[in-house]
Amino acid sequence: MLQSLSIKNVAVISELNIEFGQGFNVLLGETGAGKSIIFDALNFVLGAKADKTLIRFGEKEMRVDAVFTNLSDYAKALLEELGFEGDEIGLSRVFNSEGRSTMRVNGIPVVQSVLKEIGSILVDSYSQHESVELLKSKNHIAMLDKFGGDEASNLKEEVKDRYHKLNEVLKRIDKLGGDDFERERKKSLLAYQVTEIEDSQLRLGEEEELSEKLRFFSSAEKIFEAVSLCESLLSEGTSSCLENLQQSVSSLSGLNGFDKIDECRERLESARYEIEDIFETLSDIKSSTEYDEREFERIDMRHDLIKALTRKYGGSIEETLRYLEKAREELNELEDSEEIIAKLEKERDLLKTELIKSCQKLSDYRHKIADEIKMNVMQELSQLGMKSSRFDIKFDSLENPTANGIDNVEFVFSANKGQEVKSLSKTASGGELSRFMLAFKNIFASIGGAQTLIFDEIDSGISGETGNIVGVKLNNITKNVQVICITHLPQVASFGDDFYFVSKIEDANSTSTQIKHLEGDEIVYNLARMVIGDDVSQTALKQAEEMRLKAGKSIK
């Protein structure tokens, strides 16, 4: 329920703070006092389109805050899907003269689409088409099914179960190649891929080895020249570097007992061994760097083949070999699949038949429920003074069954005799639409939906006994939901639980709207004013008291 609404700088409202009751809330006041602006402000914080003309003259921004408490299980479940938990939710929205809007839910910034979705969960506002969930045809089939109770729920579950079973079988058939043509095509492709990878005889690490060899071949000439020069320098002259080192070691060998000379001899001997080893290694490198054009081409072609295969089958030799194993398994399954597919196709045909039967049972039950809803709605509309109106539930059959059956459902309505029934979203707004919504909510009040209902212009074009019936029905729905209603009819207002009087105050420079919560004698007095006007008599007060007592409400 809407617990509180705080409005600042919206049209003629400078600042208002309203605490609402959980039952039937009635807004009273003269035309132009600002009652509808309160609803405009509420729709604004619920995500409706913002309008700069609503910002109070002379102010830079407007702000509206709303707090909802005692959330139903239905509302909490939907809000949890959007990431908001708890028994209370606070909405806040600021809009400035530059057209920028800031929106928060429980202090968390949100975009307008999220705010609007949350608003539709919390409130049905029958003064604005776009905020009424009942007007959206996508919701109609779910409402009809809810009205159908456990039987509709069980039939839907049966359809859903068979639909998912059929889908599983279709997936298995598809995995095994689908029809004969598709299966042969897939077998041919897999056989080609298996042969292509097997014939390549890939080996883990081979690509890196070939890359290294190609790099070496591309530098073979430079390597040969550098090694040859180094070899020449180590062996040039009348005697090689190694021979000179050997003679130096020998010349020092006869001088024992001198530490420094012994150390130099040992170092010269180590240098000789090291250079000798380097010389041999360079000779091996030189002998292995002979450029073989055929070997280079062979390695280059092999490297290109591996790159092409890995591009096709996974990006690396490891992934390509993994794909090979998977392709072998799938090919084996396809080659042995005829018998399996024959069984699956029989199962598919049986499930299709069962699914269609289940969908038809659900559709038949929906038509039965639709007839019951139509009868109840028309009875309600007749009681509300709309005997010429028509309501129907339009069914269209879908081409293929879905998890929700074969029906597309839409509620259609005409308020006046001779007018074509239309989608609710295309029906003119006003008192007639509000009374239709009231009739509908009386039937559907106990099956879930928004906990707060807003009615504007609900008494348009009615009076007398019809007004009394509207009051009775509004009072009935407050057993399940909160109602906030603007009315000019005392017959409707007499059923209220909480009353708010909206008025304008003017000074030399501005006009502002104020609101007062009425109690006891104030309620009776204002009901009397609605009956007779400003000149309230004792007779009018007595009549107002009788109306309250007849409505089952206290006069104190």
Coordinates of C-alpha atoms in Angstrom, one line a residue:
M1 CA 0.0 0.0 0.0
L2 CA 1.0 3.6 -0.5
Q3 CA 1.8 4.8 3.0
S4 CA 3.1 8.3 2.2
L5 CA 3.5 10.8 -0.7
S6 CA 5.7 13.9 -0.5
I7 CA 5.3 16.5 -3.3
K8 CA 7.4 19.6 -3.8
N9 CA 7.1 22.3 -6.5
V10 CA 4.6 20.4 -8.8
A11 CA 2.3 22.9 -10.6
V12 CA 0.3 24.8 -7.9
I13 CA 1.6 22.5 -5.1
S14 CA 4.5 24.2 -3.2
E15 CA 4.9 21.4 -0.7
L16 CA 2.5 18.6 0.5
N17 CA 3.1 15.6 2.7
I18 CA 0.2 13.0 2.7
E19 CA -0.1 9.9 4.9
F20 CA -2.7 7.5 3.4
G21 CA -4.8 4.8 5.1
Q22 CA -4.9 1.2 4.0
G23 CA -8.6 1.1 3.0
F24 CA -10.7 3.5 1.0
N25 CA -9.1 7.0 0.7
V26 CA -11.3 9.8 -0.6
L27 CA -9.9 13.1 -2.0
L28 CA -12.5 15.9 -1.8
G29 CA -12.3 19.6 -2.8
E30 CA -13.4 22.1 -5.4
T31 CA -12.6 21.8 -9.1
G32 CA -9.1 23.2 -9.8
A33 CA -7.9 22.9 -6.2
G34 CA -5.2 20.4 -7.2
K35 CA -6.7 17.0 -6.6
S36 CA -5.7 15.7 -10.0
I37 CA -2.2 17.2 -9.7
I38 CA -1.7 14.9 -6.7
F39 CA -2.4 12.0 -9.0
D40 CA -0.1 13.5 -11.7
A41 CA 2.7 13.7 -9.1
L42 CA 2.1 10.1 -8.1
N43 CA 2.2 8.9 -11.7
F44 CA 5.4 11.0 -12.1
V45 CA 7.2 9.2 -9.3
L46 CA 5.9 5.8 -10.6
G47 CA 7.8 6.4 -13.9
A48 CA 5.4 8.3 -16.2
K49 CA 6.8 10.7 -18.8
A50 CA 8.0 14.0 -17.2
D51 CA 6.7 17.3 -18.3
K52 CA 8.6 20.6 -17.7
T53 CA 5.3 22.5 -17.5
L54 CA 4.5 20.7 -14.3
I55 CA 7.4 22.4 -12.5
R56 CA 6.0 25.2 -10.3
F57 CA 6.4 28.6 -11.7
G58 CA 9.6 30.3 -10.6
E59 CA 11.2 27.0 -9.4
K60 CA 14.1 25.1 -11.0
E61 CA 13.0 21.6 -10.2
M62 CA 10.2 19.4 -8.8
R63 CA 10.5 16.4 -6.5
V64 CA 8.2 13.6 -5.5
D65 CA 8.8 10.8 -3.0
A66 CA 6.6 7.8 -2.3
V67 CA 6.8 5.1 0.4
F68 CA 5.0 1.7 0.0
T69 CA 4.7 -0.7 2.9
N70 CA 3.0 -4.0 3.8
L71 CA 3.9 -5.4 0.3
S72 CA 2.0 -8.5 -0.8
D73 CA 3.8 -11.7 -1.6
Y74 CA 2.9 -11.1 -5.3
A75 CA 4.6 -7.7 -5.2
K76 CA 7.7 -8.9 -3.3
A77 CA 8.3 -11.8 -5.7
L78 CA 8.3 -9.4 -8.7
L79 CA 10.4 -6.8 -7.0
E80 CA 13.0 -9.4 -5.9
E81 CA 13.4 -10.3 -9.6
L82 CA 14.4 -6.7 -10.2
G83 CA 16.8 -6.8 -7.3
F84 CA 14.8 -5.1 -4.5
E85 CA 13.9 -7.0 -1.3
G86 CA 12.0 -6.3 1.9
D87 CA 8.5 -5.3 3.1
E88 CA 9.0 -1.6 2.2
I89 CA 10.1 0.2 -0.9
G90 CA 10.8 3.9 -1.4
L91 CA 10.6 5.8 -4.7
S92 CA 12.1 9.2 -5.4
R93 CA 12.3 11.3 -8.5
V94 CA 13.6 14.8 -9.3
F95 CA 13.1 16.6 -12.6
N96 CA 14.6 20.0 -13.4
S97 CA 13.9 22.8 -15.9
E98 CA 16.7 21.6 -18.2
G99 CA 14.9 18.3 -18.7
R100 CA 17.2 16.1 -16.5
S101 CA 15.6 13.5 -14.3
T102 CA 17.1 11.7 -11.3
M103 CA 15.3 8.5 -10.1
R104 CA 16.1 6.3 -7.1
V105 CA 14.5 3.2 -5.6
N106 CA 15.5 2.5 -1.9
G107 CA 18.3 5.1 -2.5
I108 CA 19.7 3.2 -5.5
P109 CA 19.8 5.1 -8.8
V110 CA 17.6 3.5 -11.5
V111 CA 16.6 4.3 -15.1
Q112 CA 13.1 5.3 -16.1
S113 CA 12.1 1.9 -17.5
V114 CA 12.9 0.2 -14.2
L115 CA 11.0 2.8 -12.2
K116 CA 8.0 2.4 -14.5
E117 CA 8.1 -1.4 -14.2
I118 CA 8.2 -1.1 -10.4
G119 CA 5.4 1.5 -10.5
S120 CA 3.2 -1.0 -12.5
I121 CA 3.7 -3.6 -9.8
L122 CA 2.7 -1.3 -7.0
V123 CA -0.1 0.8 -8.4
D124 CA -2.9 0.6 -11.0
S125 CA -3.9 4.2 -11.9
Y126 CA -7.1 4.5 -13.7
S127 CA -6.5 8.1 -14.7
Q128 CA -3.6 7.3 -17.1
H129 CA -3.8 4.7 -19.8
E130 CA -0.1 4.0 -19.9
S131 CA 0.1 3.0 -16.2
V132 CA -2.7 0.4 -16.2
E133 CA -1.5 -3.2 -16.3
L134 CA -5.0 -4.3 -17.2
L135 CA -4.8 -2.3 -20.5
K136 CA -1.8 -4.3 -21.7
S137 CA -3.0 -7.2 -23.8
K138 CA 0.1 -9.3 -23.0
N139 CA -1.2 -9.6 -19.4
H140 CA -4.8 -10.8 -20.3
I141 CA -4.1 -14.5 -20.8
A142 CA -2.3 -14.6 -17.4
M143 CA -5.3 -12.9 -15.7
L144 CA -7.7 -15.3 -17.4
D145 CA -5.6 -18.3 -16.2
K146 CA -5.5 -16.9 -12.7
F147 CA -9.2 -16.7 -12.6
G148 CA -9.3 -20.3 -13.7
G149 CA -7.6 -21.3 -10.4
D150 CA -6.1 -24.7 -9.8
E151 CA -7.6 -26.4 -12.8
A152 CA -6.1 -23.9 -15.2
S153 CA -2.8 -24.1 -13.3
N154 CA -2.7 -27.9 -13.6
L155 CA -3.6 -27.8 -17.3
K156 CA -0.9 -25.2 -18.0
E157 CA 1.6 -27.4 -16.1
E158 CA 0.7 -30.4 -18.3
V159 CA 1.1 -28.3 -21.5
K160 CA 4.4 -26.9 -20.3
D161 CA 5.7 -30.4 -19.3
R162 CA 4.8 -32.0 -22.7
Y163 CA 6.2 -29.0 -24.6
H164 CA 9.6 -29.3 -22.9
K165 CA 9.7 -33.0 -23.3
L166 CA 9.0 -32.6 -27.1
N167 CA 11.7 -30.0 -27.3
E168 CA 14.2 -32.3 -25.6
V169 CA 13.4 -35.1 -28.2
L170 CA 13.7 -32.6 -31.1
K171 CA 17.1 -31.5 -29.8
R172 CA 18.3 -35.2 -29.6
I173 CA 17.1 -35.8 -33.2
D174 CA 18.8 -32.7 -34.3
K175 CA 22.0 -33.7 -32.6
L176 CA 21.9 -37.0 -34.5
G177 CA 21.5 -35.3 -37.8
G178 CA 17.9 -34.4 -38.2
D179 CA 16.2 -35.9 -41.3
D180 CA 17.9 -38.4 -43.7
F181 CA 19.3 -35.7 -46.0
E182 CA 20.7 -33.6 -43.1
R183 CA 22.1 -36.6 -41.4
E184 CA 24.0 -37.7 -44.6
R185 CA 25.3 -34.2 -45.1
K186 CA 26.6 -34.1 -41.6
K187 CA 28.2 -37.5 -41.8
S188 CA 30.0 -36.5 -45.0
L189 CA 31.3 -33.3 -43.5
L190 CA 32.5 -35.1 -40.3
A191 CA 34.1 -37.9 -42.3
Y192 CA 36.0 -35.3 -44.3
Q193 CA 37.1 -33.4 -41.2
V194 CA 38.3 -36.5 -39.4
T195 CA 40.3 -37.7 -42.5
E196 CA 41.8 -34.2 -43.0
I197 CA 43.1 -34.0 -39.4
E198 CA 44.2 -37.7 -39.2
D199 CA 46.2 -37.4 -42.5
S200 CA 48.0 -34.4 -41.1
Q201 CA 49.5 -36.5 -38.3
L202 CA 49.7 -33.6 -36.0
R203 CA 52.0 -33.7 -33.0
L204 CA 51.9 -31.6 -29.8
G205 CA 54.7 -29.0 -29.9
E206 CA 55.4 -29.5 -33.6
E207 CA 54.3 -25.9 -34.6
E208 CA 56.9 -24.4 -32.2
E209 CA 59.7 -26.7 -33.5
L210 CA 58.9 -25.8 -37.1
S211 CA 58.8 -22.1 -36.3
E212 CA 62.3 -22.3 -34.8
K213 CA 63.7 -24.2 -37.8
L214 CA 62.2 -21.6 -40.2
R215 CA 63.7 -18.8 -38.2
F216 CA 67.1 -20.6 -38.3
F217 CA 66.9 -21.2 -42.1
S218 CA 66.0 -17.6 -42.8
S219 CA 69.2 -16.6 -40.9
A220 CA 71.5 -19.4 -42.2
E221 CA 73.7 -17.2 -44.4
K222 CA 74.4 -14.7 -41.6
I223 CA 75.1 -17.5 -39.2
F224 CA 77.6 -19.1 -41.6
E225 CA 79.5 -15.9 -42.2
A226 CA 79.8 -15.0 -38.5
V227 CA 80.9 -18.4 -37.5
S228 CA 83.5 -18.6 -40.3
L229 CA 85.0 -15.3 -39.3
C230 CA 85.2 -16.3 -35.6
E231 CA 86.9 -19.6 -36.6
S232 CA 89.4 -17.8 -38.8
L233 CA 90.3 -15.3 -36.1
L234 CA 90.9 -18.1 -33.6
S235 CA 93.2 -20.0 -36.0
E236 CA 94.9 -17.2 -38.1
G237 CA 98.7 -16.6 -38.0
T238 CA 101.7 -19.0 -38.1
S239 CA 100.3 -20.8 -35.1
S240 CA 96.8 -21.0 -33.8
C241 CA 95.5 -19.5 -30.6
L242 CA 95.2 -22.9 -29.1
E243 CA 98.9 -23.8 -29.8
N244 CA 100.0 -20.5 -28.3
L245 CA 98.1 -21.2 -25.1
Q246 CA 99.5 -24.7 -24.9
Q247 CA 103.1 -23.3 -25.2
S248 CA 102.4 -20.7 -22.6
V249 CA 101.2 -23.4 -20.2
S250 CA 104.3 -25.5 -20.9
S251 CA 106.7 -22.6 -20.3
L252 CA 105.2 -22.0 -16.8
S253 CA 105.1 -25.7 -15.8
G254 CA 108.7 -25.8 -14.7
L255 CA 108.3 -23.0 -12.2
N256 CA 106.8 -24.6 -9.1
G257 CA 106.4 -23.1 -5.7
F258 CA 105.4 -19.7 -6.8
D259 CA 101.7 -19.1 -6.0
K260 CA 101.0 -16.4 -8.5
I261 CA 102.7 -18.2 -11.3
D262 CA 100.8 -21.4 -10.5
E263 CA 97.5 -19.5 -10.5
C264 CA 98.3 -17.9 -14.0
R265 CA 99.3 -21.4 -15.4
E266 CA 95.9 -22.8 -14.2
R267 CA 94.0 -20.0 -15.7
L268 CA 95.8 -20.3 -19.0
E269 CA 95.0 -24.0 -19.1
S270 CA 91.3 -23.4 -18.3
A271 CA 91.2 -20.8 -21.1
R272 CA 92.8 -23.3 -23.6
Y273 CA 90.1 -25.9 -22.8
E274 CA 87.3 -23.4 -23.0
I275 CA 88.4 -22.0 -26.4
E276 CA 89.0 -25.5 -27.7
D277 CA 85.4 -26.4 -26.8
I278 CA 84.1 -23.1 -28.4
F279 CA 86.1 -23.9 -31.6
E280 CA 84.5 -27.4 -31.9
T281 CA 81.0 -26.0 -31.3
L282 CA 81.5 -23.4 -34.0
S283 CA 82.7 -26.0 -36.4
D284 CA 79.5 -28.1 -35.7
I285 CA 77.3 -25.0 -36.2
K286 CA 79.1 -24.2 -39.5
S287 CA 78.7 -27.7 -40.8
S288 CA 74.9 -27.7 -40.0
T289 CA 74.1 -24.4 -41.6
E290 CA 74.4 -25.5 -45.1
Y291 CA 71.2 -24.1 -46.8
D292 CA 68.9 -26.9 -48.2
E293 CA 66.2 -25.2 -50.3
R294 CA 64.1 -28.4 -50.5
E295 CA 64.2 -28.9 -46.8
F296 CA 63.2 -25.3 -46.2
E297 CA 60.2 -25.6 -48.6
R298 CA 59.1 -28.8 -46.9
I299 CA 59.2 -27.2 -43.4
D300 CA 57.5 -24.1 -44.7
M301 CA 54.6 -26.1 -46.3
R302 CA 54.2 -28.2 -43.2
H303 CA 54.1 -25.0 -41.1
D304 CA 51.4 -23.5 -43.4
L305 CA 49.3 -26.7 -43.2
I306 CA 49.3 -26.7 -39.4
K307 CA 48.3 -23.0 -39.3
A308 CA 45.4 -23.7 -41.7
L309 CA 44.2 -26.6 -39.7
T310 CA 44.4 -24.9 -36.4
R311 CA 42.5 -21.9 -37.8
K312 CA 39.7 -24.2 -38.8
Y313 CA 39.5 -26.4 -35.8
G314 CA 40.3 -24.5 -32.7
G315 CA 43.4 -22.2 -32.8
S316 CA 46.0 -24.6 -31.6
I317 CA 47.2 -28.2 -32.2
E318 CA 45.9 -29.2 -28.8
E319 CA 42.4 -27.8 -29.6
T320 CA 42.5 -29.4 -33.1
L321 CA 43.2 -32.8 -31.7
R322 CA 40.4 -32.3 -29.2
Y323 CA 38.1 -31.5 -32.0
L324 CA 39.2 -34.7 -33.8
E325 CA 38.1 -36.8 -30.9
K326 CA 34.8 -35.1 -30.7
A327 CA 34.2 -35.4 -34.4
R328 CA 35.1 -39.2 -34.3
E329 CA 32.5 -39.7 -31.5
E330 CA 29.8 -37.8 -33.3
L331 CA 30.5 -39.6 -36.6
N332 CA 30.3 -43.0 -34.8
E333 CA 26.9 -41.9 -33.3
L334 CA 25.6 -40.9 -36.7
E335 CA 26.7 -44.1 -38.3
D336 CA 24.8 -46.1 -35.6
S337 CA 21.9 -43.6 -35.3
E338 CA 19.2 -45.0 -37.7
E339 CA 17.6 -47.2 -35.0
I340 CA 17.9 -44.6 -32.3
I341 CA 16.4 -41.9 -34.6
A342 CA 13.5 -44.2 -35.6
K343 CA 12.6 -44.6 -31.9
L344 CA 13.0 -40.8 -31.2
E345 CA 10.8 -40.0 -34.2
K346 CA 8.0 -42.2 -32.9
E347 CA 8.4 -40.5 -29.5
R348 CA 8.3 -37.1 -31.2
D349 CA 5.1 -37.9 -33.0
L350 CA 3.4 -39.2 -29.9
L351 CA 4.5 -36.2 -27.8
K352 CA 3.2 -33.8 -30.6
T353 CA -0.2 -35.5 -30.4
E354 CA -0.3 -35.4 -26.6
L355 CA 0.8 -31.7 -26.6
I356 CA -1.9 -30.7 -29.1
K357 CA -4.5 -32.6 -27.0
S358 CA -3.3 -30.9 -23.8
C359 CA -3.3 -27.5 -25.5
Q360 CA -6.8 -28.1 -26.7
K361 CA -8.0 -29.1 -23.2
L362 CA -6.4 -25.9 -21.8
S363 CA -8.0 -23.8 -24.6
D364 CA -11.4 -25.3 -24.0
Y365 CA -11.1 -24.5 -20.3
R366 CA -10.0 -21.0 -21.1
H367 CA -13.1 -20.5 -23.3
K368 CA -15.3 -21.7 -20.4
I369 CA -13.6 -19.4 -18.0
A370 CA -13.8 -16.5 -20.5
D371 CA -17.6 -17.0 -20.7
E372 CA -17.8 -16.9 -16.9
I373 CA -15.7 -13.7 -16.7
K374 CA -17.7 -12.0 -19.5
M375 CA -21.0 -12.8 -17.7
N376 CA -19.7 -11.5 -14.4
V377 CA -18.2 -8.3 -16.0
M378 CA -21.4 -7.5 -17.9
Q379 CA -23.4 -8.0 -14.7
E380 CA -21.1 -5.6 -12.8
L381 CA -21.3 -3.1 -15.6
S382 CA -25.1 -3.2 -15.7
Q383 CA -25.2 -2.5 -11.9
L384 CA -22.8 0.4 -12.5
G385 CA -25.3 2.0 -15.0
M386 CA -23.5 0.8 -18.1
K387 CA -26.2 -1.4 -19.6
S388 CA -25.3 -0.5 -23.2
S389 CA -21.6 -1.4 -22.8
R390 CA -20.2 -4.6 -24.2
F391 CA -17.2 -6.7 -23.1
D392 CA -15.7 -9.7 -24.9
I393 CA -12.6 -11.9 -24.7
K394 CA -11.1 -12.4 -28.1
F395 CA -9.3 -15.6 -28.8
D396 CA -6.8 -16.2 -31.7
S397 CA -5.2 -19.6 -32.3
L398 CA -1.4 -19.7 -32.7
E399 CA 0.1 -21.6 -35.6
N400 CA 2.3 -23.7 -33.4
P401 CA 1.9 -24.8 -29.8
T402 CA 4.0 -23.0 -27.1
A403 CA 4.7 -23.7 -23.5
N404 CA 1.6 -21.6 -22.7
G405 CA -0.7 -23.4 -25.2
I406 CA -2.2 -22.3 -28.5
D407 CA -4.2 -19.2 -27.4
N408 CA -3.6 -15.5 -27.9
V409 CA -6.1 -13.7 -25.6
E410 CA -7.2 -10.1 -25.6
F411 CA -9.9 -8.2 -23.6
V412 CA -12.0 -5.9 -25.8
F413 CA -14.6 -3.3 -24.7
S414 CA -17.1 -0.8 -25.9
A415 CA -18.7 1.7 -23.5
N416 CA -21.6 2.7 -25.8
K417 CA -24.3 1.1 -27.8
G418 CA -23.5 0.8 -31.5
Q419 CA -19.7 1.2 -31.0
E420 CA -17.3 -1.5 -32.1
V421 CA -15.5 -3.4 -29.3
K422 CA -11.8 -2.4 -29.2
S423 CA -8.7 -3.2 -27.3
L424 CA -8.7 -1.7 -23.9
S425 CA -5.6 0.3 -24.7
K426 CA -7.6 2.0 -27.5
T427 CA -10.7 2.7 -25.4
A428 CA -11.3 6.3 -24.5
S429 CA -10.4 7.2 -20.9
G430 CA -12.7 8.8 -18.4
G431 CA -15.5 7.7 -16.0
E432 CA -16.7 4.9 -18.3
L433 CA -13.3 3.3 -18.4
S434 CA -12.8 3.8 -14.7
R435 CA -16.1 2.0 -14.0
F436 CA -15.1 -0.8 -16.3
M437 CA -11.9 -1.2 -14.3
L438 CA -13.9 -1.1 -11.1
A439 CA -16.1 -3.9 -12.4
F440 CA -13.1 -5.9 -13.5
K441 CA -11.3 -5.4 -10.2
N442 CA -14.3 -6.5 -8.2
I443 CA -14.1 -9.9 -10.0
F444 CA -10.3 -10.2 -10.0
A445 CA -9.4 -8.4 -6.7
S446 CA -8.5 -11.7 -4.9
I447 CA -6.1 -13.1 -7.5
G448 CA -3.1 -10.8 -7.1
G449 CA -2.0 -7.6 -8.8
A450 CA -1.2 -4.1 -7.6
Q451 CA -2.2 -3.4 -4.0
T452 CA -3.0 0.3 -4.6
L453 CA -5.8 1.4 -7.0
I454 CA -6.2 5.0 -8.1
F455 CA -9.5 6.1 -9.5
D456 CA -10.1 9.5 -11.1
E457 CA -13.4 10.6 -12.8
I458 CA -15.1 7.4 -11.7
D459 CA -18.3 9.2 -11.0
S460 CA -18.4 10.9 -14.3
G461 CA -21.9 10.7 -15.8
I462 CA -23.6 8.8 -12.9
S463 CA -25.7 9.8 -10.0
G464 CA -28.2 8.5 -7.4
E465 CA -28.4 4.7 -6.9
T466 CA -25.6 4.0 -9.4
G467 CA -23.3 6.2 -7.3
N468 CA -24.3 4.1 -4.3
I469 CA -23.4 0.9 -6.2
V470 CA -20.0 2.3 -7.2
G471 CA -19.4 3.1 -3.5
V472 CA -20.4 -0.4 -2.5
K473 CA -18.0 -1.9 -5.0
L474 CA -15.1 0.4 -4.1
N475 CA -15.7 -0.6 -0.5
N476 CA -15.7 -4.3 -1.4
I477 CA -12.3 -4.1 -3.1
T478 CA -10.7 -2.5 -0.1
K479 CA -10.9 -5.9 1.6
N480 CA -8.0 -6.9 -0.6
V481 CA -6.4 -3.6 -1.9
Q482 CA -6.0 0.0 -1.0
V483 CA -8.1 2.5 -3.0
I484 CA -7.4 6.2 -3.5
C485 CA -10.3 8.0 -5.2
I486 CA -11.3 11.5 -6.3
T487 CA -15.0 11.8 -6.3
H488 CA -17.7 14.5 -6.4
L489 CA -20.6 12.2 -5.5
P490 CA -21.6 11.9 -1.8
Q491 CA -23.0 8.4 -2.4
V492 CA -19.5 7.3 -3.4
A493 CA -17.7 9.3 -0.8
S494 CA -19.8 8.0 2.1
F495 CA -18.1 4.7 1.9
G496 CA -14.6 6.2 2.5
D497 CA -12.4 5.3 5.4
D498 CA -9.9 8.2 5.2
F499 CA -10.8 11.7 3.9
Y500 CA -8.6 14.4 2.6
F501 CA -9.8 17.9 1.7
V502 CA -7.8 19.6 -1.0
S503 CA -8.0 23.4 -1.3
K504 CA -6.2 26.4 -2.7
I505 CA -4.8 29.3 -0.8
E506 CA -3.8 32.6 -2.4
D507 CA -1.6 35.5 -1.3
A508 CA -0.5 38.6 -3.2
N509 CA 2.1 36.8 -5.2
S510 CA 1.2 33.1 -5.6
T511 CA -1.3 30.3 -5.3
S512 CA -0.7 27.1 -3.4
T513 CA -2.5 23.8 -2.8
Q514 CA -2.9 22.5 0.7
I515 CA -4.4 19.3 2.0
K516 CA -6.1 18.4 5.3
H517 CA -7.0 15.0 6.8
L518 CA -10.6 15.1 7.9
E519 CA -12.0 13.4 11.0
G520 CA -15.4 12.9 12.7
D521 CA -17.7 15.9 12.3
E522 CA -15.5 17.3 9.5
I523 CA -16.3 14.2 7.3
V524 CA -20.0 14.5 7.9
Y525 CA -19.9 18.3 7.2
N526 CA -18.1 17.9 3.9
L527 CA -20.4 15.1 2.9
A528 CA -23.3 17.5 3.6
R529 CA -21.6 20.2 1.5
M530 CA -21.5 17.6 -1.4
V531 CA -25.2 17.0 -1.0
I532 CA -26.5 20.6 -0.7
G533 CA -23.6 23.0 -1.3
D534 CA -21.9 25.5 1.0
D535 CA -25.1 26.5 2.9
V536 CA -25.1 23.4 5.1
S537 CA -28.3 22.8 7.1
Q538 CA -29.1 20.5 10.0
T539 CA -31.2 18.5 7.5
A540 CA -28.2 18.1 5.2
L541 CA -26.0 17.1 8.2
K542 CA -28.5 14.5 9.2
Q543 CA -28.7 13.1 5.7
A544 CA -24.9 12.9 5.6
E545 CA -24.9 11.0 8.9
E546 CA -27.5 8.6 7.6
M547 CA -25.4 8.0 4.4
R548 CA -22.3 7.1 6.6
L549 CA -24.3 4.8 8.8
K550 CA -25.9 3.1 5.8
A551 CA -22.4 2.6 4.4
G552 CA -21.5 0.9 7.6
K553 CA -19.1 3.6 8.7
S554 CA -18.7 5.5 12.0
I555 CA -19.8 9.1 12.2
K556 CA -17.4 9.9 15.1

